[in-house]
Amino acid sequence: MTITITAFERSPDRGRGLARDMRVRWALEEAGQHYEVRLVSFEALKQPAHLALQPFGQIPTFEEGDLTLFESGAIVLHIAERHGGLLPRDANGRARAIAWMFAALNTVEPPIFDHSLARILERDEPWYEHRLQSLEKSIRKRLDSLSRHLGDADWLDGAFSAGDLLMVSVLLRLKSAKIFDDYPSLAAYVARGEARPAYQRAFAAQLAVFQAASAG
Amino acid sequence: MTITITAFERSPDRGRGLARDMRVRWALEEAGQHYEVRLVSFEALKQPAHLALQPFGQIPTFEEGDLTLFESGAIVLHIAERHGGLLPRDANGRARAIAWMFAALNTVEPPIFDHSLARILERDEPWYEHRLQSLEKSIRKRLDSLSRHLGDADWLDGAFSAGDLLMVSVLLRLKSAKIFDDYPSLAAYVARGEARPAYQRAFAAQLAVFQAASAG
């Protein structure tokens, strides 16, 4: 059965791999699964045809046979459960890897995402400086915990897992932020993720979409 | 094997059931599992003994035999996978219920949580009203999508699932907010969740902790 995912026709990150289809592409590459991509315009996101697949009008979606899924975390977990390479085989290790998936999305991502958003949307607001400081404080709290846990290990809990895939994806948004200079072990962790051949194939594929749209 | 979870010794929500142990208690009650609770003070959250269980210094944790888990979403999923009543039996329905779990935590919760936090921490700031409006706009966007999807159904996708458990848990934080008056179908959805006997047992158990701490 063919796997089809959706991605932005023109990603607002200009091909930097920060849109959430990147996580799903990366997971599919780690799992060695071929996939097709349907590009969606910003206008089409709000149309009934897309909302039937994704109630919140976002990307990515995942379709395979009669299954449609949304939420990048759920899609990555679905891929990880069906194919090798993204979850440990022992039950406890598997449960802990899933805990890191939720930690990436529910504990680490929110302040990082808000920080990116504030830098775009709240630049002219009276609270901008104060808000940035407050968000940076929240981010540092998370990064302190994460770097203490990681120590000098390569990955969060044994071998590379879907938990690392999502955590690296979430941290990538900080790559150009000054704050990351204070966390060299996390910067190295992200670089280990980016160095994986599956990441590189996924990154090249999403960049090609942006380049084609820009040339068109 | 005994299941042990952690909860706040004194919950900052004063027993309103908004702390994240409530979700885990509710899931354990739905699954008919007995559990014990270890109460943790705010000081103890930052100590090595707790950080070894929960790298971010939060509650809840989950211990059973040689397995330790953190992140309420991961714990609820672990319980749902091992016991009946929280996930559909067919593979596609199961994957979709998990998508709603991630949607609750990664798409709907962040602006609702920020709104609660702003109401506590930014009340005296000169930009307070403006900031609330901006957060309410983000929340409304999510609630519009959610109520459109729910329509006149009882639950998000067929029978009650762990996806509903987390979505109701996330929406409960809005119960006292005026914004919720505009979404009667979501208010009714939350009320259906609260009416479940498992919810009520879990709620009573966390309230008893707060009452005992206040009396002590």
PDB file of C-alpha atoms in Angstrom, chain A residues 20 23 46 51 54-58 64 66-75 77-78 81-82 91-96 98-110 114 122 125-128 130-131 134 141-143 145-146 148-149 166-167, chain B residues 20 23 46 51 54-58 64 66-75 77-78 81-82 91-96 98-110 114 122 125 127-128 130-131 134-135 141-143 145-146 148-149 166-167:
ATOM      1  CA  ARG A  20       6.273  19.175  10.858  1.00  0.00           C
ATOM      2  CA  ARG A  23       9.625  14.546  11.315  1.00  0.00           C
ATOM      3  CA  LYS A  46      -8.875  25.608   5.381  1.00  0.00           C
ATOM      4  CA  LEU A  51     -10.208  19.456   7.185  1.00  0.00           C
ATOM      5  CA  GLN A  54      -6.830  17.151   9.571  1.00  0.00           C
ATOM      6  CA  PRO A  55      -9.482  18.793  11.798  1.00  0.00           C
ATOM      7  CA  PHE A  56      -7.125  21.640  12.812  1.00  0.00           C
ATOM      8  CA  GLY A  57      -6.171  22.564   9.241  1.00  0.00           C
ATOM      9  CA  GLN A  58      -2.491  21.716   9.640  1.00  0.00           C
ATOM     10  CA  GLU A  64      -2.159   4.411   3.881  1.00  0.00           C
ATOM     11  CA  ASP A  66      -8.093   3.041   4.618  1.00  0.00           C
ATOM     12  CA  LEU A  67      -6.163   4.676   7.479  1.00  0.00           C
ATOM     13  CA  THR A  68      -5.835   8.456   7.780  1.00  0.00           C
ATOM     14  CA  LEU A  69      -3.846   9.971  10.630  1.00  0.00           C
ATOM     15  CA  PHE A  70      -2.853  13.443  11.759  1.00  0.00           C
ATOM     16  CA  GLU A  71      -0.500  14.859  14.452  1.00  0.00           C
ATOM     17  CA  SER A  72       3.161  14.317  13.647  1.00  0.00           C
ATOM     18  CA  GLY A  73       3.772  12.591  17.007  1.00  0.00           C
ATOM     19  CA  ALA A  74       1.040  10.037  16.362  1.00  0.00           C
ATOM     20  CA  ILE A  75       2.240   9.441  12.805  1.00  0.00           C
ATOM     21  CA  LEU A  77       4.634   6.476  16.604  1.00  0.00           C
ATOM     22  CA  HIS A  78       2.498   4.610  14.066  1.00  0.00           C
ATOM     23  CA  GLU A  81       5.289   0.514  15.775  1.00  0.00           C
ATOM     24  CA  ARG A  82       5.059  -1.067  12.335  1.00  0.00           C
ATOM     25  CA  ALA A  91       8.606  -3.627  26.447  1.00  0.00           C
ATOM     26  CA  ASN A  92      10.125  -1.354  29.090  1.00  0.00           C
ATOM     27  CA  GLY A  93      12.576   0.275  26.708  1.00  0.00           C
ATOM     28  CA  ARG A  94       9.754   0.801  24.227  1.00  0.00           C
ATOM     29  CA  ALA A  95       7.567   2.495  26.877  1.00  0.00           C
ATOM     30  CA  ARG A  96      10.456   4.767  27.896  1.00  0.00           C
ATOM     31  CA  ILE A  98       7.494   6.724  23.944  1.00  0.00           C
ATOM     32  CA  ALA A  99       7.824   8.795  27.140  1.00  0.00           C
ATOM     33  CA  TRP A 100      10.613  10.756  25.437  1.00  0.00           C
ATOM     34  CA  MET A 101       8.343  11.308  22.419  1.00  0.00           C
ATOM     35  CA  PHE A 102       5.723  12.901  24.670  1.00  0.00           C
ATOM     36  CA  ALA A 103       8.423  14.840  26.564  1.00  0.00           C
ATOM     37  CA  ALA A 104       9.667  16.305  23.275  1.00  0.00           C
ATOM     38  CA  LEU A 105       6.197  17.420  22.185  1.00  0.00           C
ATOM     39  CA  ASN A 106       4.459  18.338  25.437  1.00  0.00           C
ATOM     40  CA  THR A 107       7.312  19.542  27.689  1.00  0.00           C
ATOM     41  CA  VAL A 108      10.174  20.781  25.490  1.00  0.00           C
ATOM     42  CA  GLU A 109       8.462  21.994  22.313  1.00  0.00           C
ATOM     43  CA  PRO A 110       5.849  24.468  23.683  1.00  0.00           C
ATOM     44  CA  ASP A 114       6.251  30.041  21.364  1.00  0.00           C
ATOM     45  CA  GLU A 122       4.966  39.876  18.688  1.00  0.00           C
ATOM     46  CA  GLU A 125       3.991  44.393  20.929  1.00  0.00           C
ATOM     47  CA  PRO A 126       4.658  46.387  24.122  1.00  0.00           C
ATOM     48  CA  TRP A 127       5.520  43.186  25.980  1.00  0.00           C
ATOM     49  CA  TYR A 128       7.992  41.865  23.400  1.00  0.00           C
ATOM     50  CA  HIS A 130       9.700  40.962  28.569  1.00  0.00           C
ATOM     51  CA  ARG A 131       8.025  38.073  26.789  1.00  0.00           C
ATOM     52  CA  SER A 134      10.280  34.969  30.052  1.00  0.00           C
ATOM     53  CA  LYS A 141      14.770  25.369  32.410  1.00  0.00           C
ATOM     54  CA  ARG A 142      13.984  22.590  29.925  1.00  0.00           C
ATOM     55  CA  LEU A 143      17.438  22.564  28.358  1.00  0.00           C
ATOM     56  CA  SER A 145      17.043  19.303  32.618  1.00  0.00           C
ATOM     57  CA  LEU A 146      17.632  17.740  29.233  1.00  0.00           C
ATOM     58  CA  ARG A 148      21.708  16.973  32.765  1.00  0.00           C
ATOM     59  CA  HIS A 149      19.820  13.842  31.736  1.00  0.00           C
ATOM     60  CA  LEU A 166      11.253  14.026  17.941  1.00  0.00           C
ATOM     61  CA  MET A 167      13.569  15.639  20.507  1.00  0.00           C
TER      62      MET A 167
ATOM     63  CA  ARG B  20      -1.371  16.148  35.690  1.00  0.00           C
ATOM     64  CA  ARG B  23      -5.158  12.171  34.035  1.00  0.00           C
ATOM     65  CA  LYS B  46      14.258  19.291  42.485  1.00  0.00           C
ATOM     66  CA  LEU B  51      14.993  13.752  39.063  1.00  0.00           C
ATOM     67  CA  GLN B  54      11.446  12.523  36.200  1.00  0.00           C
ATOM     68  CA  PRO B  55      14.268  14.434  34.460  1.00  0.00           C
ATOM     69  CA  PHE B  56      12.202  17.651  34.282  1.00  0.00           C
ATOM     70  CA  GLY B  57      11.299  17.674  37.994  1.00  0.00           C
ATOM     71  CA  GLN B  58       7.562  17.351  37.411  1.00  0.00           C
ATOM     72  CA  GLU B  64       5.454  -0.745  38.278  1.00  0.00           C
ATOM     73  CA  ASP B  66      11.231  -2.449  37.119  1.00  0.00           C
ATOM     74  CA  LEU B  67       9.522   0.082  34.834  1.00  0.00           C
ATOM     75  CA  THR B  68       9.570   3.804  35.578  1.00  0.00           C
ATOM     76  CA  LEU B  69       7.775   6.222  33.272  1.00  0.00           C
ATOM     77  CA  PHE B  70       7.153   9.961  33.136  1.00  0.00           C
ATOM     78  CA  GLU B  71       4.983  12.282  30.973  1.00  0.00           C
ATOM     79  CA  SER B  72       1.280  11.931  31.651  1.00  0.00           C
ATOM     80  CA  GLY B  73       0.534  11.259  27.957  1.00  0.00           C
ATOM     81  CA  ALA B  74       2.996   8.355  27.839  1.00  0.00           C
ATOM     82  CA  ILE B  75       1.694   6.947  31.118  1.00  0.00           C
ATOM     83  CA  LEU B  77      -0.919   5.370  26.686  1.00  0.00           C
ATOM     84  CA  HIS B  78       0.986   2.675  28.598  1.00  0.00           C
ATOM     85  CA  GLU B  81      -2.167  -0.501  25.883  1.00  0.00           C
ATOM     86  CA  ARG B  82      -2.133  -2.979  28.771  1.00  0.00           C
ATOM     87  CA  ALA B  91      -5.733  -1.232  14.552  1.00  0.00           C
ATOM     88  CA  ASN B  92      -6.977   1.809  12.625  1.00  0.00           C
ATOM     89  CA  GLY B  93      -9.291   2.973  15.415  1.00  0.00           C
ATOM     90  CA  ARG B  94      -6.465   2.512  17.891  1.00  0.00           C
ATOM     91  CA  ALA B  95      -4.085   4.648  15.770  1.00  0.00           C
ATOM     92  CA  ARG B  96      -6.720   7.382  15.446  1.00  0.00           C
ATOM     93  CA  ILE B  98      -3.648   7.899  19.735  1.00  0.00           C
ATOM     94  CA  ALA B  99      -3.721  10.786  17.225  1.00  0.00           C
ATOM     95  CA  TRP B 100      -6.326  12.481  19.441  1.00  0.00           C
ATOM     96  CA  MET B 101      -4.067  11.965  22.455  1.00  0.00           C
ATOM     97  CA  PHE B 102      -1.280  13.840  20.691  1.00  0.00           C
ATOM     98  CA  ALA B 103      -3.742  16.479  19.437  1.00  0.00           C
ATOM     99  CA  ALA B 104      -4.890  17.126  23.017  1.00  0.00           C
ATOM    100  CA  LEU B 105      -1.349  17.546  24.318  1.00  0.00           C
ATOM    101  CA  ASN B 106       0.502  19.123  21.410  1.00  0.00           C
ATOM    102  CA  THR B 107      -2.174  21.178  19.621  1.00  0.00           C
ATOM    103  CA  VAL B 108      -4.935  22.073  22.110  1.00  0.00           C
ATOM    104  CA  GLU B 109      -3.166  22.219  25.482  1.00  0.00           C
ATOM    105  CA  PRO B 110      -0.342  24.724  24.792  1.00  0.00           C
ATOM    106  CA  ASP B 114      -0.365  29.602  28.538  1.00  0.00           C
ATOM    107  CA  GLU B 122       1.016  38.551  34.099  1.00  0.00           C
ATOM    108  CA  GLU B 125       1.649  43.754  33.661  1.00  0.00           C
ATOM    109  CA  TRP B 127      -0.049  44.549  28.556  1.00  0.00           C
ATOM    110  CA  TYR B 128      -2.199  42.036  30.432  1.00  0.00           C
ATOM    111  CA  HIS B 130      -3.925  42.707  25.207  1.00  0.00           C
ATOM    112  CA  ARG B 131      -2.007  39.489  25.890  1.00  0.00           C
ATOM    113  CA  SER B 134      -4.104  37.286  21.822  1.00  0.00           C
ATOM    114  CA  LEU B 135      -4.152  34.005  23.763  1.00  0.00           C
ATOM    115  CA  LYS B 141      -8.999  28.790  16.758  1.00  0.00           C
ATOM    116  CA  ARG B 142      -8.498  25.377  18.377  1.00  0.00           C
ATOM    117  CA  LEU B 143     -11.977  25.243  19.917  1.00  0.00           C
ATOM    118  CA  SER B 145     -11.813  23.240  14.937  1.00  0.00           C
ATOM    119  CA  LEU B 146     -12.595  20.883  17.772  1.00  0.00           C
ATOM    120  CA  ARG B 148     -16.663  21.491  14.217  1.00  0.00           C
ATOM    121  CA  HIS B 149     -15.115  18.032  14.323  1.00  0.00           C
ATOM    122  CA  LEU B 166      -6.758  13.635  27.539  1.00  0.00           C
ATOM    123  CA  MET B 167      -8.867  16.104  25.543  1.00  0.00           C
TER     124      MET B 167
END
